[in-house]
Coordinates of C-alpha atoms and ligand atoms in Angstrom, one line a residue:
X1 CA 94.6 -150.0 40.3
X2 CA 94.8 -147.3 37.2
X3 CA 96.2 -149.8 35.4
X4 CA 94.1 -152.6 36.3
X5 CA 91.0 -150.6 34.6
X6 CA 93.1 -149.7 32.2
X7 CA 93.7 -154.1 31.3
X8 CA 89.9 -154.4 31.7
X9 CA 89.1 -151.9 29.8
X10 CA 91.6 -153.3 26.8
X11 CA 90.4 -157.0 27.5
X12 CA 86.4 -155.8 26.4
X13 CA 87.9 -154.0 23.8
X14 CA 90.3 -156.6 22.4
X15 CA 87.5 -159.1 20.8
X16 CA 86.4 -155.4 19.0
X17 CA 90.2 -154.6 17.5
X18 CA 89.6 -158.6 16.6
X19 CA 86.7 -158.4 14.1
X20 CA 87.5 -154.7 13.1
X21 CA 88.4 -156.1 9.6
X22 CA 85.3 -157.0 8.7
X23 CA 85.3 -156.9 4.8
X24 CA 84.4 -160.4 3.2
X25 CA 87.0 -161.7 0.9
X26 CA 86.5 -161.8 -2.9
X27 CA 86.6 -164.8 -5.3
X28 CA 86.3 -164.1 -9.1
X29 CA 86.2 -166.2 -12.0
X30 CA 87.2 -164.9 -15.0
X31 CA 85.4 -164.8 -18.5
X32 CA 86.2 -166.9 -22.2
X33 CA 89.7 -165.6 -23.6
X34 CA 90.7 -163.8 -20.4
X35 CA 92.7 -165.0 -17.8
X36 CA 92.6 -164.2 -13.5
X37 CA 95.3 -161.5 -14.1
X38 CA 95.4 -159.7 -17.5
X39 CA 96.1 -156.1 -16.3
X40 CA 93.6 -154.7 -19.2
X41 CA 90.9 -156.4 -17.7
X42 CA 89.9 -158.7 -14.8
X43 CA 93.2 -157.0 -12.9
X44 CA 91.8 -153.6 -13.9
X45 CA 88.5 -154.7 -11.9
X46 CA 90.9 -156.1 -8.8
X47 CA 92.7 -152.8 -8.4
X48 CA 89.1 -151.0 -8.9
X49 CA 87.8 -153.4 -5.9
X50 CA 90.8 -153.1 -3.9
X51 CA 90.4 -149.3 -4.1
X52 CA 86.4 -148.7 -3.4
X53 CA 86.8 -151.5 -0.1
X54 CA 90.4 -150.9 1.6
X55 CA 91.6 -153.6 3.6
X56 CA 89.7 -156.4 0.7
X57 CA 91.3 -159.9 -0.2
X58 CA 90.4 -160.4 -3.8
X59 CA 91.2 -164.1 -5.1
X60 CA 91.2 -164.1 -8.7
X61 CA 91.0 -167.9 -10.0
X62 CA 93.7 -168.8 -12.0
X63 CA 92.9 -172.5 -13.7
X64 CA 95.9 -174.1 -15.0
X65 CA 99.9 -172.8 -14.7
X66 CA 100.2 -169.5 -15.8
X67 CA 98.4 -167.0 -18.4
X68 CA 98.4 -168.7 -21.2
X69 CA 97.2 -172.1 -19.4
X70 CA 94.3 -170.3 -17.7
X71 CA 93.0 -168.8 -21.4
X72 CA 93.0 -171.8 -23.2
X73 CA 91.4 -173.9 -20.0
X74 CA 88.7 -171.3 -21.1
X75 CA 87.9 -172.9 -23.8
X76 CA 89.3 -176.3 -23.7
X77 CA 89.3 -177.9 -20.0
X78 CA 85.9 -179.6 -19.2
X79 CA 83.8 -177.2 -16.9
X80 CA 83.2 -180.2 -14.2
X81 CA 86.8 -180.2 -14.1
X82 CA 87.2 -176.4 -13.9
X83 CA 84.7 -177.0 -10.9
X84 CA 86.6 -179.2 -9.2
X85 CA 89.9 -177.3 -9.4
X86 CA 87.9 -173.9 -7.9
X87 CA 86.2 -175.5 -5.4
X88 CA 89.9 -177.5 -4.5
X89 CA 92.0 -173.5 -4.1
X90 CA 89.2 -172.1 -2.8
X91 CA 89.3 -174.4 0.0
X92 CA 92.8 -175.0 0.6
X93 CA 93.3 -171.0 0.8
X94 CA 92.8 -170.0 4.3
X95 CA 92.4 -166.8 4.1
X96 CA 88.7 -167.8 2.7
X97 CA 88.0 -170.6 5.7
X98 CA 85.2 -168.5 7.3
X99 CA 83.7 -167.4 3.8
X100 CA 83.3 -165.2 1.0
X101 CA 81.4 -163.4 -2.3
X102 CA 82.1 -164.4 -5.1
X103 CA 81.9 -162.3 -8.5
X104 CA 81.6 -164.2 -12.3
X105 CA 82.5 -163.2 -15.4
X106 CA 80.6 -164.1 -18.3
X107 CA 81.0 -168.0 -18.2
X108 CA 82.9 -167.3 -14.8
X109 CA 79.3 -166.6 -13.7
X110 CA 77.5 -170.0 -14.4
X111 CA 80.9 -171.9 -13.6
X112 CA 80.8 -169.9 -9.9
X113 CA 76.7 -170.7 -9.2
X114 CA 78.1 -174.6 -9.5
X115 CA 81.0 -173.7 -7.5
X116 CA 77.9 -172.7 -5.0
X117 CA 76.2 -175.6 -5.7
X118 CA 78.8 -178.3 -5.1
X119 CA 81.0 -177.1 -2.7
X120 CA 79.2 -176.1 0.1
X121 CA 82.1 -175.2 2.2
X122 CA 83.6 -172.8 3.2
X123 CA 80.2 -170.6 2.5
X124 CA 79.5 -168.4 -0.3
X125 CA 77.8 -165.4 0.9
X126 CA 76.7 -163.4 -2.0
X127 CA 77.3 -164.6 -5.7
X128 CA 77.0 -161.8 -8.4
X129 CA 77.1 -163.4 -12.2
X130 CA 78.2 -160.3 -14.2
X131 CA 77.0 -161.2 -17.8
X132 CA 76.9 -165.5 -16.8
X133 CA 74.9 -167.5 -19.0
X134 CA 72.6 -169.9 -17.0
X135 CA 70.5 -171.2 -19.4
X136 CA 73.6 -171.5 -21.8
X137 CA 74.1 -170.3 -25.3
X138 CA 72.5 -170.7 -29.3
X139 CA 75.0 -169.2 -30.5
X140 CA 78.4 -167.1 -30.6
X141 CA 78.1 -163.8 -32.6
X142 CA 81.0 -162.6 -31.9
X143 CA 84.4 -162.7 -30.0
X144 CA 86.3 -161.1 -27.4
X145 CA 89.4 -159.8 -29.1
X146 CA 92.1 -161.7 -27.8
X147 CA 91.6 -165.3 -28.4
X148 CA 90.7 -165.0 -32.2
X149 CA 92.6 -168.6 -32.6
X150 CA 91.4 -170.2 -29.9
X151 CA 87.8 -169.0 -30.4
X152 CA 88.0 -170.0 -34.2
X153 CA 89.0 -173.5 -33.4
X154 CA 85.4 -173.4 -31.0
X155 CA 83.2 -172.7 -33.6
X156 CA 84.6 -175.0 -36.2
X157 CA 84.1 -177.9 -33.3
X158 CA 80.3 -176.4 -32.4
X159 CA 79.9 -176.8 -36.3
X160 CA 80.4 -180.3 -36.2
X161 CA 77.9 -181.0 -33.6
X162 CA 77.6 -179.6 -30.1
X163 CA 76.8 -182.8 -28.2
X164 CA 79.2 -185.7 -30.3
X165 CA 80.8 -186.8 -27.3
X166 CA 84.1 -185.7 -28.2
X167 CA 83.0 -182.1 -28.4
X168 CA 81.5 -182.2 -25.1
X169 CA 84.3 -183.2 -23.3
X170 CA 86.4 -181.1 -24.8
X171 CA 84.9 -177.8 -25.4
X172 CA 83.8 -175.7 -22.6
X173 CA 81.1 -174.1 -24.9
X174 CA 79.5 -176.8 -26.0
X175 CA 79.2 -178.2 -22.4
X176 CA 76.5 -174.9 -22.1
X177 CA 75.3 -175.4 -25.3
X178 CA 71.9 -174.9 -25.2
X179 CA 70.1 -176.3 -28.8
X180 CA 66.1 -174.9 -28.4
X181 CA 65.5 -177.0 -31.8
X182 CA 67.2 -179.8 -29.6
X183 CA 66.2 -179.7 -26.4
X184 CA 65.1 -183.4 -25.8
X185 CA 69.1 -184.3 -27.1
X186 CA 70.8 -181.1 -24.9
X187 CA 69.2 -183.0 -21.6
X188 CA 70.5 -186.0 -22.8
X189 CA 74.1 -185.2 -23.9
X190 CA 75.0 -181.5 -22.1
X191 CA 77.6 -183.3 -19.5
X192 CA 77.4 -180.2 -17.8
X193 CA 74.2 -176.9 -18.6
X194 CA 72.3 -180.1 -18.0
X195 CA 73.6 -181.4 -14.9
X196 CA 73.6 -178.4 -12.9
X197 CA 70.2 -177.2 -14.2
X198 CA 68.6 -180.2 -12.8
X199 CA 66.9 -181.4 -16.5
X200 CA 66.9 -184.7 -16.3
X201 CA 67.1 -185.8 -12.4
X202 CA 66.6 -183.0 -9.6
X203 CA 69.7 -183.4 -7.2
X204 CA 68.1 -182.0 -4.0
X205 CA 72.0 -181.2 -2.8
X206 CA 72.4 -178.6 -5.5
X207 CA 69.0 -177.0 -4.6
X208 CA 69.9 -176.7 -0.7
X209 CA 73.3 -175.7 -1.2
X210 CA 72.3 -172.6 -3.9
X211 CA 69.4 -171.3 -1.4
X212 CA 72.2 -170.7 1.5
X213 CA 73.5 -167.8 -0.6
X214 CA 72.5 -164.5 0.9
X215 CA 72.3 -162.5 -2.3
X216 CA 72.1 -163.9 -6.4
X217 CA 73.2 -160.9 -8.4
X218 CA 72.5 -161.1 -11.8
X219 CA 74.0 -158.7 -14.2
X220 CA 72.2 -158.6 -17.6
X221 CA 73.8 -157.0 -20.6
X222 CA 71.0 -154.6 -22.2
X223 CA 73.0 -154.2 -25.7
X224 CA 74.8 -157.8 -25.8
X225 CA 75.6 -158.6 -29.3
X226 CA 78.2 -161.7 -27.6
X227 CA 75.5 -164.0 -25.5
X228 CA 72.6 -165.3 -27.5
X229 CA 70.1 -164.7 -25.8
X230 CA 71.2 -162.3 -23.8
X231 CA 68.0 -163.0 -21.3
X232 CA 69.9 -166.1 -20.2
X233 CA 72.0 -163.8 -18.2
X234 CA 68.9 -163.9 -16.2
X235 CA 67.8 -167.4 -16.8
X236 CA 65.9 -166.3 -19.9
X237 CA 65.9 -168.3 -23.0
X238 CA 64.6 -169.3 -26.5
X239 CA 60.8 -170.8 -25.9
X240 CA 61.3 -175.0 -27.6
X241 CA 61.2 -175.0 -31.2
X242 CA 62.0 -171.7 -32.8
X243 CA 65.1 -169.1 -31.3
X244 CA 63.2 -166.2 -31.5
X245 CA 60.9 -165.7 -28.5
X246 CA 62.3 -166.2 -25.3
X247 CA 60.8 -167.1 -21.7
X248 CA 62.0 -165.7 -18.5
X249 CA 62.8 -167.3 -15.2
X250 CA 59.5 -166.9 -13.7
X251 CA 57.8 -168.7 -16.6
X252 CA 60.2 -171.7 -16.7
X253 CA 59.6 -174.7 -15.6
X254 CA 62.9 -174.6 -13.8
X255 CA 61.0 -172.1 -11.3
X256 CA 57.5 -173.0 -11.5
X257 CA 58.1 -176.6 -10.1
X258 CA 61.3 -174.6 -8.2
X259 CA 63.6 -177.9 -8.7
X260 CA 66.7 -175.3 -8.2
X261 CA 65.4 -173.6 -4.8
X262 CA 65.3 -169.8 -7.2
X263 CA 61.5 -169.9 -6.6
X264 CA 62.0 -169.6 -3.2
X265 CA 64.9 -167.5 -3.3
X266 CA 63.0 -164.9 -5.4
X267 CA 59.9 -164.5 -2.8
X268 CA 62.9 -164.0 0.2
X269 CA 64.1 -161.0 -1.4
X270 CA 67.1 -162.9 -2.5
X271 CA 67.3 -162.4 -6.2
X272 CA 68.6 -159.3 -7.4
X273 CA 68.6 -158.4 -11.2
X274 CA 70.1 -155.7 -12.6
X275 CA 70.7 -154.2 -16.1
X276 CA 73.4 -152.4 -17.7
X277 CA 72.8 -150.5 -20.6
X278 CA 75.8 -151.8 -23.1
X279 CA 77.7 -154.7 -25.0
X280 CA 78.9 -157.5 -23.2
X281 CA 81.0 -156.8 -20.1
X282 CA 81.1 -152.8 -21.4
X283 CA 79.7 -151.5 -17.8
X284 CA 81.5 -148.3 -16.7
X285 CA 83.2 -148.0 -13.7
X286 CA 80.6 -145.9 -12.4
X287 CA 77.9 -148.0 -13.1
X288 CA 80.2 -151.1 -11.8
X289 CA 80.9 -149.4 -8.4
X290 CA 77.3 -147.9 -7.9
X291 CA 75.7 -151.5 -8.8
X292 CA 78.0 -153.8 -7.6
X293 CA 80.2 -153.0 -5.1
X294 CA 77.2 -152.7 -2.6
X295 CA 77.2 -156.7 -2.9
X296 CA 81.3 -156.8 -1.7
X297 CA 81.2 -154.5 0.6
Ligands
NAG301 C1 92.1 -157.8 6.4 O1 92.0 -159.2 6.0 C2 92.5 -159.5 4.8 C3 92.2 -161.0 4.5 O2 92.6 -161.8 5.6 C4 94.0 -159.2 4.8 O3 94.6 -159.5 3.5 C5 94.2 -157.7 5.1 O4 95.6 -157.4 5.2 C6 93.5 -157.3 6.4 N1 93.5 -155.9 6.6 C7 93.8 -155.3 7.7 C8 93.8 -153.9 7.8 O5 94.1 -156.0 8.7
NAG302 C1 74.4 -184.3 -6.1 O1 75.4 -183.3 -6.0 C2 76.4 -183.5 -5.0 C3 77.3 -182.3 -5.0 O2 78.0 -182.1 -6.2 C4 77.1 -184.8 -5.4 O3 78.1 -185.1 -4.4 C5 76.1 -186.0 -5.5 O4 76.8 -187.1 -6.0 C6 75.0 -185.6 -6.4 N1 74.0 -186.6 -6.4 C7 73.5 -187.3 -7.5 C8 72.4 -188.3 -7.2 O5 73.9 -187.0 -8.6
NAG303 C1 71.2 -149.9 -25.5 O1 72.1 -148.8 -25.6 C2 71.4 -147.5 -25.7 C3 72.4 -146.5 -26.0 O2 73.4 -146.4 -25.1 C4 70.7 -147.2 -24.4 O3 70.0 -146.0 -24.4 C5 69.6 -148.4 -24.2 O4 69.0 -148.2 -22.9 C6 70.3 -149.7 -24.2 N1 69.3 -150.8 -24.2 C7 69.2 -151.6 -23.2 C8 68.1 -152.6 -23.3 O5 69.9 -151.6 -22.2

C-alpha cells in the first residue's frame, strides 16, 4: 500500500522532474571579422552565458568549415545564402526543435531578424540584436582589428560602387548598404537590406513571421564610431538626400504604414531598446548581464 502512494505520488511528480530544465536554448550569430568561436570574444560571451544560466545550450553559428571559413563568409558569402545555411543547422539541431532566443552581433543582428523572418520554424522566442544594423550602413569608419586584409579588400570593392551587381553578390556589406543620396537605386539593386525591409514589395510572410517574436531587443551603441549611423541599430537612419540628420523608427515610413508588423509590435510592449554607453560591441560584462541576460533567462 506504502508503496503504492509512494508510485502515485512519483507518477504526479514525474511530468515536474520532466520540464525542470526549463532554460531556452541560445543561438548567436556572430559579428564582421569574428568567427562563432574565437575565445577573445563571442566564446568569452558563451562561457559568460553559460555561467549566469546553468544548465543553458548556447549554439554559436559557425558558417562555413572551420575559423577561418566562418571570418571570411563574414565578408564574402552572400547574406541570403548566410540565411539559408542558419536557418538549415538551426533546424536540423534538435536540441532547438521546441524553440529558442536568439542573440546578434553587429551584422549577426540584422542577419538573425531574417533568420526570424524566413524560417518560421522551430520558433524564435526572443531576438536581441546587440549593435545589428537594420537600416544598413553609409559608411565604414573603422575596423575591428582582426580582419585588417579582409576588411581592406571591402572598402576598395564599396569604392567601386555598392550596387554593380558583382559587388552585391559578393560582398556582404554592400548587400546592407544603405546610399541616402541613393535611395531610389539601393531599393532597386540592395539583393538583400532591401528585400527584407520590405522597400519595394511588402511580403506579408515576413511581417507575420517577425510579430510572433515575444521580445525585439535592440542594443544601441551610445559612442559607436564603427556603424554609421549608429541610430540604425534602432532602425534609425540618414533622412533622403543629405547624411547628416537622421529619422527614427517611429517616423519611418517602414512603421507608419507598419509594412514590417514593428508598429504593432511596439504598442504590445514588444520592443525593447536599450543603450549602452560605449564604442561598438564595448558593453561590460556588468552592463551585458544586468541588460541582457534578463532576455535568456
Ligand atoms: C538542459 O537542456 C540542455 C539542452 O537540451 C542540455 O544541454 C543540458 O544538459 C540540460 N541540463 C540539465 C541539467 O539537464
Ligand atoms: C515571402 O517570404 C517567404 C519566406 O522567405 C518566401 O518563401 C516567399 O517566397 C516570399 N514571397 C514573395 C512574394 O517574395
Ligand atoms: C559616451 O561616453 C561617455 C563617456 O563614457 C558617456 O558618459 C556618455 O553617456 C556616452 N554617450 C552616449 C550617447 O551613450
Amino acid at each position: 500500500m506504502e508503496v503504492q502512494i509512494f508510485l502515485v505520488f512519483l507518477a504526479c511528480l514525474s511530468p515536474v522532474l520532466a520540464t525542470t530544465n526549463s532554460t531556452v536554448p541560445l543561438v548567436m550569430w556572430h559579428g564582421m571579422g569574428d568567427s562563432c568561436c574565437n575565445p577573445l570574444s563571442l566564446g568569452h560571451i558563451q562561457t559568460l552565458i553559460e555561467k549566469e544560466v546553468p544548465g543553458i545550450y548556447v549554439r554559436s553559428l559557425e558558417i562555413g568549415d572551420g575559423i577561418v571559413e566562418d571570418t571570411t563568409n563574414g565578408f564574402l558569402l552572400n547574406v541570403n545564402k548566410q540565411v539559408e545555411m542558419a536557418c538549415q543547422k538551426i533546424k536540423s539541431d534538435p536540441k532547438l526543435a521546441n524553440g529558442y532566443n536568439s542573440m546578434g552581433f553587429s551584422q549577426g543582428g540584422q542577419f538573425l531578424r531574417t533568420v526570424a523572418q524566413r524560417c518560421p520554424s522551430p520558433p524564435m522566442f526572443n531576438l536581441i540584436s546587440v549593435g545589428g544594423q537594420h537600416q544598413g550602413v553609409f559608411g565604414f569608419p573603422r575596423c575591428p582589428g582582426a580582419s585588417v586584409s579582409l576588411c581592406d579588400y571591402m572598402r576598395k570593392l564599396l569604392n567601386l560602387g555598392a550596387y554593380i551587381s558583382f559587388v552585391q553578390d559578393n560582398l556582404v556589406q554592400a548587400e546592407y548598404w544603405q546610399d541616402p543620396l541613393n535611395e531610389a537605386e539601393y531599393r532597386q539593386k540592395s539583393i538583400y537590406l532591401a528585400d527584407i525591409n520590405q522597400e519595394n514589395k511588402v511580403n506579408e510572410t515576413y511581417k507575420t513571421n517577425l510579430q510572433k517574436l515575444k521580445k525585439f531587443v535592440m542594443v544601441m551603441f551610445g559612442n559607436d564610431t564603427m556603424v554609421q549611423p549608429k541610430e540604425s541599430e534602432w532602425f534609425g537612419f540618414y533622412k533622403a538626400g543629405q547624411d547628416k540628420e537622421v529619422y527614427t523608427l517611429q517616423e519611418s515610413p517602414l512603421y507608419t504604414q507598419d509594412k514590417l508588423g514593428l508598429k504593432a509590435m511596439d504598442k504590445q510592449g514588444k520592443l525593447v531598446f536599450l543603450t549602452s554607453p560605449t564604442d561598438h560591441l564595448q558593453f561590460t560584462e556588468t552592463w551585458f548581464v544586468q541588460n541582457l541576460v534578463p532576455y535568456i533567462k
